[in-house]
């Protein structure tokens, strides 16, 4: 492992530990739930991909469930759907399958819960967890490259939105050539990217 990769690994670990130790993580989560719900108002999407939170990540599912319920109460023309990732460790691929509260779940090869035997769906909007993030829409993930590989294959490409706490903001972050910026980043203070 080269020095740059080693530095990224150490940075990831430090950010995860900081996130797990945030004394006000629940308050920050409540604020980010609100930011997310407001950001979703008026969006045309009917299929949104998200993630099952691990390692102290922000949980987007309550806000998405509310988005889904609100859409159904307003009797929109299409039912709204939420998808969670299903990772194929052997082929290093990721797809999205329908999720709803109470749907059957099972652990994937990494010990993360995923929907069991639900329908494959293709999101037009994708909420992505951020270990860290920087200006320009750049995200520091866990280093597996699953999101980058999946996004390279999806047509049309979904709108990508990073979610993280203010603690994960990186002032000095140099993206690598293969890093693709997110379309937006939200944190517990509001919209971080694009600025404006």
Short mmCIF file of N, CA and C in Angstrom, two decimals:
data_model
loop_
_atom_site.label_atom_id
_atom_site.label_comp_id
_atom_site.label_asym_id
_atom_site.label_seq_id
_atom_site.Cartn_x
_atom_site.Cartn_y
_atom_site.Cartn_z
N UNK A 1 0.85 -1.19 0.00
CA UNK A 1 0.00 0.00 0.00
C UNK A 1 0.89 1.24 0.00
N UNK A 2 0.65 2.18 -0.93
CA UNK A 2 1.49 3.37 -0.99
C UNK A 2 1.11 4.35 0.12
N UNK A 3 1.95 5.41 0.25
CA UNK A 3 1.74 6.39 1.33
C UNK A 3 0.38 7.08 1.24
N UNK A 4 -0.04 7.42 0.00
CA UNK A 4 -1.32 8.11 -0.18
C UNK A 4 -2.49 7.22 0.26
N UNK A 5 -2.43 5.96 -0.12
CA UNK A 5 -3.48 5.01 0.28
C UNK A 5 -3.47 4.82 1.80
N UNK A 6 -2.28 4.75 2.37
CA UNK A 6 -2.14 4.59 3.82
C UNK A 6 -2.72 5.81 4.55
N UNK A 7 -2.43 7.01 4.00
CA UNK A 7 -2.96 8.25 4.60
C UNK A 7 -4.49 8.27 4.55
N UNK A 8 -5.06 7.85 3.41
CA UNK A 8 -6.52 7.81 3.27
C UNK A 8 -7.14 6.82 4.25
N UNK A 9 -6.49 5.68 4.41
CA UNK A 9 -6.99 4.67 5.33
C UNK A 9 -7.01 5.23 6.77
N UNK A 10 -5.93 5.91 7.16
CA UNK A 10 -5.85 6.50 8.50
C UNK A 10 -6.90 7.60 8.67
N UNK A 11 -7.10 8.41 7.61
CA UNK A 11 -8.09 9.48 7.66
C UNK A 11 -9.50 8.89 7.82
N UNK A 12 -9.81 7.85 7.05
CA UNK A 12 -11.11 7.19 7.17
C UNK A 12 -11.35 6.73 8.61
N UNK A 13 -10.35 6.04 9.15
CA UNK A 13 -10.48 5.49 10.51
C UNK A 13 -10.70 6.60 11.53
N UNK A 14 -9.95 7.70 11.41
CA UNK A 14 -10.08 8.82 12.34
C UNK A 14 -11.48 9.45 12.24
N UNK A 15 -11.97 9.62 11.01
CA UNK A 15 -13.30 10.22 10.83
C UNK A 15 -14.42 9.33 11.36
N UNK A 16 -14.29 8.02 11.17
CA UNK A 16 -15.30 7.09 11.69
C UNK A 16 -15.30 7.13 13.22
N UNK A 17 -14.11 7.13 13.83
CA UNK A 17 -14.03 7.20 15.30
C UNK A 17 -14.63 8.50 15.81
N UNK A 18 -14.31 9.63 15.15
CA UNK A 18 -14.89 10.92 15.56
C UNK A 18 -16.41 10.87 15.49
N UNK A 19 -16.92 10.32 14.40
CA UNK A 19 -18.38 10.25 14.20
C UNK A 19 -19.04 9.41 15.28
N UNK A 20 -18.44 8.28 15.61
CA UNK A 20 -18.99 7.40 16.63
C UNK A 20 -18.99 8.07 18.01
N UNK A 21 -18.06 8.99 18.23
CA UNK A 21 -17.92 9.63 19.54
C UNK A 21 -18.63 10.98 19.64
N UNK A 22 -19.33 11.40 18.58
CA UNK A 22 -20.03 12.68 18.64
C UNK A 22 -21.04 12.67 19.77
N UNK A 23 -20.90 13.57 20.76
CA UNK A 23 -21.85 13.55 21.89
C UNK A 23 -23.26 13.99 21.48
N UNK A 24 -23.35 14.75 20.38
CA UNK A 24 -24.65 15.27 19.95
C UNK A 24 -25.09 14.66 18.62
N UNK A 25 -24.71 13.41 18.38
CA UNK A 25 -25.03 12.78 17.09
C UNK A 25 -26.54 12.71 16.85
N UNK A 26 -27.34 12.46 17.88
CA UNK A 26 -28.79 12.38 17.71
C UNK A 26 -29.38 13.74 17.30
N UNK A 27 -28.89 14.81 17.93
CA UNK A 27 -29.36 16.15 17.57
C UNK A 27 -28.96 16.48 16.14
N UNK A 28 -27.73 16.13 15.76
CA UNK A 28 -27.26 16.37 14.39
C UNK A 28 -28.11 15.56 13.41
N UNK A 29 -28.46 14.33 13.78
CA UNK A 29 -29.29 13.50 12.92
C UNK A 29 -30.66 14.14 12.71
N UNK A 30 -31.25 14.66 13.77
CA UNK A 30 -32.56 15.33 13.65
C UNK A 30 -32.47 16.51 12.69
N UNK A 31 -31.38 17.30 12.81
CA UNK A 31 -31.21 18.45 11.92
C UNK A 31 -31.06 18.01 10.47
N UNK A 32 -30.27 16.96 10.24
CA UNK A 32 -30.06 16.48 8.87
C UNK A 32 -31.33 15.85 8.30
N UNK A 33 -32.15 15.23 9.16
CA UNK A 33 -33.46 14.72 8.70
C UNK A 33 -34.27 15.88 8.12
N UNK A 34 -34.27 17.01 8.85
CA UNK A 34 -35.04 18.18 8.39
C UNK A 34 -34.49 18.74 7.09
N UNK A 35 -33.15 18.86 7.02
CA UNK A 35 -32.50 19.37 5.81
C UNK A 35 -32.88 18.50 4.62
N UNK A 36 -32.82 17.20 4.81
CA UNK A 36 -33.12 16.25 3.74
C UNK A 36 -34.57 16.36 3.30
N UNK A 37 -35.50 16.43 4.26
CA UNK A 37 -36.92 16.52 3.91
C UNK A 37 -37.22 17.80 3.11
N UNK A 38 -36.62 18.90 3.53
CA UNK A 38 -36.83 20.18 2.82
C UNK A 38 -36.21 20.09 1.42
N UNK A 39 -35.02 19.50 1.33
CA UNK A 39 -34.33 19.38 0.04
C UNK A 39 -35.15 18.55 -0.94
N UNK A 40 -35.88 17.57 -0.44
CA UNK A 40 -36.67 16.68 -1.30
C UNK A 40 -37.97 17.31 -1.83
N UNK A 41 -38.42 18.39 -1.19
CA UNK A 41 -39.70 19.00 -1.58
C UNK A 41 -39.62 19.44 -3.04
N UNK A 42 -40.59 19.00 -3.81
CA UNK A 42 -40.68 19.42 -5.20
C UNK A 42 -39.81 18.63 -6.18
N UNK A 43 -39.02 17.68 -5.68
CA UNK A 43 -38.20 16.87 -6.59
C UNK A 43 -39.11 15.93 -7.37
N UNK A 44 -38.80 15.68 -8.64
CA UNK A 44 -39.66 14.83 -9.47
C UNK A 44 -39.43 13.33 -9.28
N UNK A 45 -38.41 12.95 -8.53
CA UNK A 45 -38.03 11.54 -8.42
C UNK A 45 -39.13 10.69 -7.78
N UNK A 46 -39.29 9.46 -8.29
CA UNK A 46 -40.21 8.51 -7.68
C UNK A 46 -39.47 7.26 -7.19
N UNK A 47 -38.20 7.10 -7.57
CA UNK A 47 -37.39 5.97 -7.10
C UNK A 47 -36.07 6.53 -6.56
N UNK A 48 -35.88 6.37 -5.25
CA UNK A 48 -34.68 6.90 -4.60
C UNK A 48 -33.91 5.76 -3.96
N UNK A 49 -32.62 5.73 -4.20
CA UNK A 49 -31.72 4.77 -3.56
C UNK A 49 -31.07 5.41 -2.35
N UNK A 50 -30.84 4.60 -1.33
CA UNK A 50 -30.21 5.09 -0.11
C UNK A 50 -29.27 4.01 0.41
N UNK A 51 -29.13 3.90 1.73
CA UNK A 51 -28.21 2.93 2.31
C UNK A 51 -28.68 2.58 3.72
N UNK A 52 -28.25 1.40 4.19
CA UNK A 52 -28.51 1.01 5.57
C UNK A 52 -27.35 1.57 6.40
N UNK A 53 -27.61 2.40 7.42
CA UNK A 53 -26.52 3.07 8.11
C UNK A 53 -25.66 2.11 8.96
N UNK A 54 -24.35 2.33 8.88
CA UNK A 54 -23.39 1.57 9.69
C UNK A 54 -22.38 2.54 10.29
N UNK A 55 -21.68 2.12 11.32
CA UNK A 55 -20.56 2.87 11.90
C UNK A 55 -20.90 4.33 12.22
N UNK A 56 -22.08 4.54 12.78
CA UNK A 56 -22.46 5.89 13.21
C UNK A 56 -22.93 6.80 12.09
N UNK A 57 -23.19 6.24 10.89
CA UNK A 57 -23.65 7.06 9.77
C UNK A 57 -25.03 7.64 10.06
N UNK A 58 -25.31 8.73 9.39
CA UNK A 58 -26.65 9.31 9.41
C UNK A 58 -27.62 8.32 8.77
N UNK A 59 -28.80 8.17 9.38
CA UNK A 59 -29.83 7.26 8.87
C UNK A 59 -30.82 8.03 8.00
N UNK A 60 -30.78 7.82 6.66
CA UNK A 60 -31.68 8.56 5.78
C UNK A 60 -33.08 7.95 5.69
N UNK A 61 -33.29 6.77 6.23
CA UNK A 61 -34.53 6.03 5.99
C UNK A 61 -35.78 6.67 6.60
N UNK A 62 -35.72 7.26 7.81
CA UNK A 62 -36.94 7.92 8.32
C UNK A 62 -37.41 9.06 7.41
N UNK A 63 -36.49 9.89 6.91
CA UNK A 63 -36.88 10.99 6.02
C UNK A 63 -37.42 10.43 4.71
N UNK A 64 -36.84 9.36 4.21
CA UNK A 64 -37.31 8.78 2.95
C UNK A 64 -38.67 8.11 3.12
N UNK A 65 -38.89 7.47 4.26
CA UNK A 65 -40.20 6.86 4.50
C UNK A 65 -41.27 7.95 4.55
N UNK A 66 -40.94 9.05 5.18
CA UNK A 66 -41.89 10.17 5.24
C UNK A 66 -42.14 10.73 3.84
N UNK A 67 -41.06 10.87 3.03
CA UNK A 67 -41.19 11.31 1.63
C UNK A 67 -42.13 10.39 0.86
N UNK A 68 -41.98 9.09 1.07
CA UNK A 68 -42.81 8.10 0.38
C UNK A 68 -44.27 8.22 0.83
N UNK A 69 -44.48 8.31 2.16
CA UNK A 69 -45.84 8.43 2.69
C UNK A 69 -46.51 9.72 2.23
N UNK A 70 -45.78 10.85 2.28
CA UNK A 70 -46.34 12.13 1.86
C UNK A 70 -46.76 12.06 0.39
N UNK A 71 -45.93 11.44 -0.44
CA UNK A 71 -46.24 11.31 -1.86
C UNK A 71 -47.49 10.49 -2.09
N UNK A 72 -47.65 9.45 -1.28
CA UNK A 72 -48.83 8.59 -1.44
C UNK A 72 -50.09 9.28 -0.92
N UNK A 73 -49.95 10.12 0.11
CA UNK A 73 -51.10 10.86 0.63
C UNK A 73 -51.57 11.89 -0.38
N UNK A 74 -50.63 12.44 -1.14
CA UNK A 74 -50.99 13.44 -2.15
C UNK A 74 -51.48 12.77 -3.43
N UNK A 75 -51.61 11.46 -3.37
CA UNK A 75 -52.07 10.63 -4.48
C UNK A 75 -51.45 11.02 -5.82
N UNK A 76 -50.11 10.98 -5.82
CA UNK A 76 -49.37 11.25 -7.05
C UNK A 76 -49.65 10.16 -8.08
N UNK A 77 -49.27 10.41 -9.33
CA UNK A 77 -49.55 9.45 -10.40
C UNK A 77 -48.78 8.13 -10.23
N UNK A 78 -47.62 8.17 -9.57
CA UNK A 78 -46.82 6.96 -9.40
C UNK A 78 -46.50 6.75 -7.94
N UNK A 79 -46.46 5.49 -7.53
CA UNK A 79 -46.02 5.19 -6.18
C UNK A 79 -44.54 5.51 -6.05
N UNK A 80 -44.16 6.02 -4.90
CA UNK A 80 -42.75 6.30 -4.65
C UNK A 80 -42.09 5.05 -4.08
N UNK A 81 -40.82 4.83 -4.47
CA UNK A 81 -40.11 3.63 -4.04
C UNK A 81 -38.75 4.00 -3.47
N UNK A 82 -38.32 3.22 -2.49
CA UNK A 82 -37.02 3.39 -1.86
C UNK A 82 -36.22 2.11 -2.10
N UNK A 83 -34.96 2.26 -2.46
CA UNK A 83 -34.11 1.09 -2.68
C UNK A 83 -32.88 1.13 -1.80
N UNK A 84 -32.42 -0.06 -1.40
CA UNK A 84 -31.18 -0.20 -0.64
C UNK A 84 -30.20 -1.05 -1.44
N UNK A 85 -28.90 -0.82 -1.22
CA UNK A 85 -27.91 -1.56 -2.01
C UNK A 85 -27.82 -3.03 -1.65
N UNK A 86 -27.59 -3.83 -2.68
CA UNK A 86 -27.28 -5.25 -2.53
C UNK A 86 -25.95 -5.44 -3.24
N UNK A 87 -24.93 -5.80 -2.45
CA UNK A 87 -23.57 -5.92 -2.96
C UNK A 87 -23.25 -7.37 -3.29
N UNK A 88 -22.66 -7.56 -4.46
CA UNK A 88 -22.15 -8.87 -4.85
C UNK A 88 -20.65 -8.82 -4.64
N UNK A 89 -20.19 -9.46 -3.56
CA UNK A 89 -18.77 -9.39 -3.18
C UNK A 89 -17.88 -10.03 -4.24
N UNK A 90 -18.33 -11.12 -4.83
CA UNK A 90 -17.54 -11.84 -5.82
C UNK A 90 -17.29 -10.98 -7.07
N UNK A 91 -18.35 -10.37 -7.59
CA UNK A 91 -18.22 -9.56 -8.81
C UNK A 91 -17.97 -8.08 -8.52
N UNK A 92 -17.94 -7.73 -7.22
CA UNK A 92 -17.73 -6.34 -6.79
C UNK A 92 -18.71 -5.38 -7.45
N UNK A 93 -19.98 -5.79 -7.47
CA UNK A 93 -21.03 -4.96 -8.05
C UNK A 93 -22.07 -4.61 -6.99
N UNK A 94 -22.88 -3.61 -7.29
CA UNK A 94 -23.92 -3.17 -6.37
C UNK A 94 -25.17 -2.85 -7.19
N UNK A 95 -26.30 -3.37 -6.75
CA UNK A 95 -27.59 -3.05 -7.35
C UNK A 95 -28.51 -2.58 -6.23
N UNK A 96 -29.67 -2.08 -6.59
CA UNK A 96 -30.62 -1.60 -5.58
C UNK A 96 -31.89 -2.42 -5.64
N UNK A 97 -32.38 -2.78 -4.44
CA UNK A 97 -33.61 -3.55 -4.33
C UNK A 97 -34.58 -2.80 -3.44
N UNK A 98 -35.87 -2.96 -3.74
CA UNK A 98 -36.92 -2.24 -3.01
C UNK A 98 -36.84 -2.51 -1.51
N UNK A 99 -37.02 -1.44 -0.72
CA UNK A 99 -37.06 -1.52 0.74
C UNK A 99 -38.30 -0.79 1.22
N UNK A 100 -38.88 -1.31 2.28
CA UNK A 100 -39.98 -0.65 2.97
C UNK A 100 -39.89 -1.08 4.43
N UNK A 101 -40.40 -0.27 5.38
CA UNK A 101 -40.34 -0.66 6.78
C UNK A 101 -40.97 -2.04 6.99
N UNK A 102 -40.24 -2.91 7.65
CA UNK A 102 -40.75 -4.25 7.94
C UNK A 102 -40.47 -5.27 6.85
N UNK A 103 -39.83 -4.86 5.74
CA UNK A 103 -39.56 -5.85 4.68
C UNK A 103 -38.51 -6.84 5.18
N UNK A 104 -38.52 -8.07 4.66
CA UNK A 104 -37.54 -9.05 5.11
C UNK A 104 -36.12 -8.58 4.78
N UNK A 105 -35.23 -8.73 5.74
CA UNK A 105 -33.84 -8.29 5.57
C UNK A 105 -32.91 -9.45 5.89
N UNK A 106 -31.70 -9.39 5.32
CA UNK A 106 -30.65 -10.36 5.65
C UNK A 106 -29.31 -9.66 5.54
N UNK A 107 -28.28 -10.24 6.14
CA UNK A 107 -26.94 -9.65 6.07
C UNK A 107 -26.29 -9.99 4.74
N UNK A 108 -25.55 -9.00 4.19
CA UNK A 108 -24.77 -9.29 2.99
C UNK A 108 -23.40 -9.82 3.40
N UNK A 109 -22.51 -9.99 2.44
CA UNK A 109 -21.19 -10.57 2.71
C UNK A 109 -20.35 -9.71 3.64
N UNK A 110 -20.74 -8.43 3.80
CA UNK A 110 -20.00 -7.52 4.67
C UNK A 110 -20.68 -7.32 6.03
N UNK A 111 -21.77 -8.07 6.26
CA UNK A 111 -22.49 -7.95 7.53
C UNK A 111 -23.45 -6.78 7.59
N UNK A 112 -23.75 -6.17 6.43
CA UNK A 112 -24.67 -5.04 6.37
C UNK A 112 -26.04 -5.57 5.93
N UNK A 113 -27.10 -5.08 6.58
CA UNK A 113 -28.44 -5.54 6.23
C UNK A 113 -28.84 -5.08 4.83
N UNK A 114 -29.53 -5.98 4.12
CA UNK A 114 -30.03 -5.69 2.77
C UNK A 114 -31.41 -6.31 2.64
N UNK A 115 -32.24 -5.77 1.72
CA UNK A 115 -33.56 -6.37 1.50
C UNK A 115 -33.40 -7.79 0.97
N UNK A 116 -34.27 -8.67 1.44
CA UNK A 116 -34.22 -10.08 1.02
C UNK A 116 -35.33 -10.34 0.00
N UNK A 117 -34.92 -10.74 -1.20
CA UNK A 117 -35.86 -11.17 -2.24
C UNK A 117 -36.88 -10.10 -2.65
N UNK A 118 -36.48 -8.84 -2.63
CA UNK A 118 -37.38 -7.80 -3.12
C UNK A 118 -36.97 -7.43 -4.54
N UNK A 119 -37.82 -6.67 -5.19
CA UNK A 119 -37.64 -6.33 -6.61
C UNK A 119 -36.43 -5.42 -6.85
N UNK A 120 -35.72 -5.69 -7.94
CA UNK A 120 -34.63 -4.84 -8.40
C UNK A 120 -35.22 -3.53 -8.90
N UNK A 121 -34.67 -2.39 -8.46
CA UNK A 121 -35.16 -1.09 -8.93
C UNK A 121 -33.97 -0.24 -9.34
N UNK A 122 -34.22 0.78 -10.16
CA UNK A 122 -33.15 1.67 -10.63
C UNK A 122 -33.48 3.09 -10.17
N UNK A 123 -32.71 3.61 -9.21
CA UNK A 123 -33.01 4.94 -8.68
C UNK A 123 -32.63 6.06 -9.65
N UNK A 124 -33.43 7.15 -9.61
CA UNK A 124 -33.07 8.35 -10.36
C UNK A 124 -32.36 9.35 -9.45
N UNK A 125 -32.42 9.10 -8.15
CA UNK A 125 -31.74 9.91 -7.14
C UNK A 125 -31.12 8.94 -6.16
N UNK A 126 -29.88 9.21 -5.80
CA UNK A 126 -29.14 8.30 -4.95
C UNK A 126 -28.51 9.05 -3.79
N UNK A 127 -28.92 8.72 -2.56
CA UNK A 127 -28.29 9.27 -1.36
C UNK A 127 -27.12 8.37 -0.97
N UNK A 128 -25.94 8.98 -0.82
CA UNK A 128 -24.70 8.24 -0.61
C UNK A 128 -24.10 8.64 0.75
N UNK A 129 -23.67 7.66 1.55
CA UNK A 129 -23.05 8.00 2.83
C UNK A 129 -21.64 8.55 2.61
N UNK A 130 -21.27 9.53 3.42
CA UNK A 130 -19.93 10.11 3.33
C UNK A 130 -19.18 9.87 4.63
N UNK A 131 -18.02 9.23 4.55
CA UNK A 131 -17.12 9.18 5.71
C UNK A 131 -16.58 10.59 5.89
N UNK A 132 -16.21 11.21 4.76
CA UNK A 132 -15.76 12.59 4.72
C UNK A 132 -16.19 13.19 3.39
N UNK A 133 -16.11 14.52 3.28
CA UNK A 133 -16.49 15.18 2.04
C UNK A 133 -15.79 16.52 1.97
N UNK A 134 -15.71 17.07 0.74
CA UNK A 134 -14.97 18.31 0.53
C UNK A 134 -15.67 19.18 -0.49
N UNK A 135 -15.22 20.42 -0.58
CA UNK A 135 -15.74 21.35 -1.58
C UNK A 135 -15.58 20.72 -2.95
N UNK A 136 -16.48 21.08 -3.85
CA UNK A 136 -16.44 20.52 -5.19
C UNK A 136 -17.27 19.27 -5.31
N UNK A 137 -17.87 18.84 -4.19
CA UNK A 137 -18.73 17.66 -4.23
C UNK A 137 -17.98 16.34 -4.09
N UNK A 138 -16.74 16.40 -3.62
CA UNK A 138 -15.96 15.16 -3.51
C UNK A 138 -16.22 14.45 -2.19
N UNK A 139 -16.29 13.12 -2.28
CA UNK A 139 -16.65 12.27 -1.15
C UNK A 139 -15.51 11.32 -0.83
N UNK A 140 -15.29 11.11 0.45
CA UNK A 140 -14.39 10.06 0.92
C UNK A 140 -15.28 8.94 1.44
N UNK A 141 -15.22 7.79 0.77
CA UNK A 141 -16.03 6.65 1.18
C UNK A 141 -15.18 5.66 1.96
N UNK A 142 -15.61 4.41 1.96
CA UNK A 142 -14.89 3.37 2.71
C UNK A 142 -13.75 2.75 1.91
N UNK A 143 -13.64 3.10 0.63
CA UNK A 143 -12.51 2.63 -0.16
C UNK A 143 -12.76 1.39 -0.99
N UNK A 144 -13.99 0.88 -0.98
CA UNK A 144 -14.28 -0.33 -1.76
C UNK A 144 -14.55 -0.06 -3.23
N UNK A 145 -14.91 1.18 -3.57
CA UNK A 145 -15.17 1.56 -4.95
C UNK A 145 -16.50 1.10 -5.51
N UNK A 146 -17.39 0.57 -4.65
CA UNK A 146 -18.68 0.04 -5.15
C UNK A 146 -19.53 1.13 -5.81
N UNK A 147 -19.62 2.29 -5.17
CA UNK A 147 -20.45 3.36 -5.73
C UNK A 147 -19.89 3.83 -7.07
N UNK A 148 -18.57 4.02 -7.13
CA UNK A 148 -17.96 4.49 -8.39
C UNK A 148 -18.21 3.51 -9.52
N UNK A 149 -18.04 2.22 -9.26
CA UNK A 149 -18.26 1.21 -10.30
C UNK A 149 -19.73 1.16 -10.72
N UNK A 150 -20.63 1.22 -9.74
CA UNK A 150 -22.06 1.16 -10.06
C UNK A 150 -22.48 2.38 -10.86
N UNK A 151 -22.03 3.56 -10.46
CA UNK A 151 -22.41 4.78 -11.16
C UNK A 151 -21.90 4.80 -12.59
N UNK A 152 -20.76 4.17 -12.82
CA UNK A 152 -20.20 4.11 -14.17
C UNK A 152 -21.07 3.28 -15.11
N UNK A 153 -21.91 2.39 -14.55
CA UNK A 153 -22.72 1.51 -15.40
C UNK A 153 -24.16 1.97 -15.55
N UNK A 154 -24.65 2.85 -14.68
CA UNK A 154 -26.06 3.25 -14.73
C UNK A 154 -26.34 4.28 -15.81
N UNK A 155 -27.35 4.02 -16.62
CA UNK A 155 -27.80 4.96 -17.64
C UNK A 155 -29.32 5.06 -17.56
N UNK A 156 -29.91 6.21 -17.42
CA UNK A 156 -29.21 7.46 -17.18
C UNK A 156 -28.62 7.49 -15.77
N UNK A 157 -27.59 8.29 -15.60
CA UNK A 157 -26.91 8.39 -14.30
C UNK A 157 -27.84 9.10 -13.31
N UNK A 158 -28.01 8.52 -12.11
CA UNK A 158 -28.88 9.19 -11.13
C UNK A 158 -28.21 10.46 -10.56
N UNK A 159 -29.04 11.33 -10.03
CA UNK A 159 -28.53 12.47 -9.27
C UNK A 159 -27.94 11.89 -7.99
N UNK A 160 -26.71 12.29 -7.65
CA UNK A 160 -26.04 11.74 -6.46
C UNK A 160 -25.92 12.81 -5.38
N UNK A 161 -26.33 12.44 -4.17
CA UNK A 161 -26.35 13.38 -3.06
C UNK A 161 -25.67 12.74 -1.85
N UNK A 162 -24.58 13.35 -1.41
CA UNK A 162 -23.88 12.85 -0.23
C UNK A 162 -24.54 13.33 1.05
N UNK A 163 -24.51 12.48 2.07
CA UNK A 163 -25.06 12.82 3.38
C UNK A 163 -23.99 12.60 4.44
N UNK A 164 -23.80 13.59 5.30
CA UNK A 164 -22.81 13.45 6.37
C UNK A 164 -22.98 14.56 7.40
N UNK A 165 -22.30 14.41 8.50
CA UNK A 165 -22.33 15.43 9.55
C UNK A 165 -21.25 16.48 9.29
N UNK A 166 -21.40 17.66 9.89
CA UNK A 166 -20.41 18.73 9.70
C UNK A 166 -19.02 18.26 10.10
N UNK A 167 -18.93 17.35 11.04
CA UNK A 167 -17.65 16.83 11.51
C UNK A 167 -16.85 16.19 10.39
N UNK A 168 -17.51 15.72 9.31
CA UNK A 168 -16.81 15.02 8.23
C UNK A 168 -16.26 15.92 7.14
N UNK A 169 -16.43 17.25 7.29
CA UNK A 169 -15.94 18.15 6.25
C UNK A 169 -14.41 18.17 6.25
N UNK A 170 -13.83 18.03 5.07
CA UNK A 170 -12.38 18.01 4.91
C UNK A 170 -11.93 19.27 4.19
N UNK A 171 -11.17 20.10 4.90
CA UNK A 171 -10.69 21.35 4.32
C UNK A 171 -9.68 21.10 3.21
N UNK A 172 -8.78 20.19 3.47
CA UNK A 172 -7.73 19.89 2.49
C UNK A 172 -7.90 18.46 2.02
N UNK A 173 -8.52 18.32 0.86
CA UNK A 173 -8.76 16.99 0.31
C UNK A 173 -8.45 17.04 -1.18
N UNK A 174 -7.52 16.20 -1.59
CA UNK A 174 -7.16 16.15 -3.00
C UNK A 174 -7.83 14.94 -3.64
N UNK A 175 -8.82 15.19 -4.51
CA UNK A 175 -9.45 14.05 -5.17
C UNK A 175 -8.47 13.37 -6.13
N UNK A 176 -8.68 12.07 -6.32
CA UNK A 176 -7.85 11.34 -7.27
C UNK A 176 -8.53 11.37 -8.63
N UNK A 177 -7.82 10.97 -9.66
CA UNK A 177 -8.31 11.06 -11.03
C UNK A 177 -9.63 10.32 -11.23
N UNK A 178 -9.82 9.19 -10.52
CA UNK A 178 -11.04 8.39 -10.70
C UNK A 178 -12.22 8.89 -9.86
N UNK A 179 -12.00 9.86 -8.96
CA UNK A 179 -13.08 10.37 -8.11
C UNK A 179 -14.06 11.20 -8.93
N UNK A 180 -15.34 10.85 -8.84
CA UNK A 180 -16.39 11.59 -9.54
C UNK A 180 -17.14 12.42 -8.50
N UNK A 181 -17.25 13.73 -8.72
CA UNK A 181 -17.94 14.55 -7.71
C UNK A 181 -19.43 14.25 -7.64
N UNK A 182 -19.99 14.40 -6.45
CA UNK A 182 -21.43 14.25 -6.24
C UNK A 182 -22.13 15.50 -6.76
N UNK A 183 -23.41 15.36 -7.08
CA UNK A 183 -24.19 16.51 -7.55
C UNK A 183 -24.53 17.46 -6.41
N UNK A 184 -24.64 16.94 -5.20
CA UNK A 184 -24.96 17.77 -4.03
C UNK A 184 -24.46 17.06 -2.77
N UNK A 185 -24.23 17.83 -1.72
CA UNK A 185 -23.89 17.27 -0.41
C UNK A 185 -24.72 18.03 0.62
N UNK A 186 -25.37 17.27 1.51
CA UNK A 186 -26.16 17.85 2.60
C UNK A 186 -25.53 17.46 3.93
N UNK A 187 -25.52 18.41 4.87
CA UNK A 187 -25.11 18.06 6.23
C UNK A 187 -26.08 18.67 7.22
N UNK A 188 -25.77 18.55 8.50
CA UNK A 188 -26.70 19.02 9.53
C UNK A 188 -26.83 20.54 9.57
N UNK A 189 -26.00 21.27 8.81
CA UNK A 189 -26.15 22.73 8.71
C UNK A 189 -26.92 23.15 7.47
N UNK A 190 -27.11 22.22 6.52
CA UNK A 190 -27.82 22.58 5.29
C UNK A 190 -27.15 22.00 4.06
N UNK A 191 -27.23 22.74 2.96
CA UNK A 191 -26.63 22.30 1.70
C UNK A 191 -25.18 22.75 1.65
N UNK A 192 -24.26 21.80 1.51
CA UNK A 192 -22.84 22.12 1.47
C UNK A 192 -22.38 22.33 0.03
N UNK A 193 -22.95 21.54 -0.87
CA UNK A 193 -22.56 21.61 -2.28
C UNK A 193 -23.78 21.27 -3.12
N UNK A 194 -24.08 21.92 -4.23
CA UNK A 194 -23.36 23.11 -4.68
C UNK A 194 -23.65 24.31 -3.80
N UNK A 195 -22.67 25.17 -3.70
CA UNK A 195 -22.79 26.36 -2.86
C UNK A 195 -23.67 27.35 -3.59
N UNK A 196 -24.62 27.94 -2.85
CA UNK A 196 -25.43 28.97 -3.49
C UNK A 196 -26.83 28.70 -3.42
#
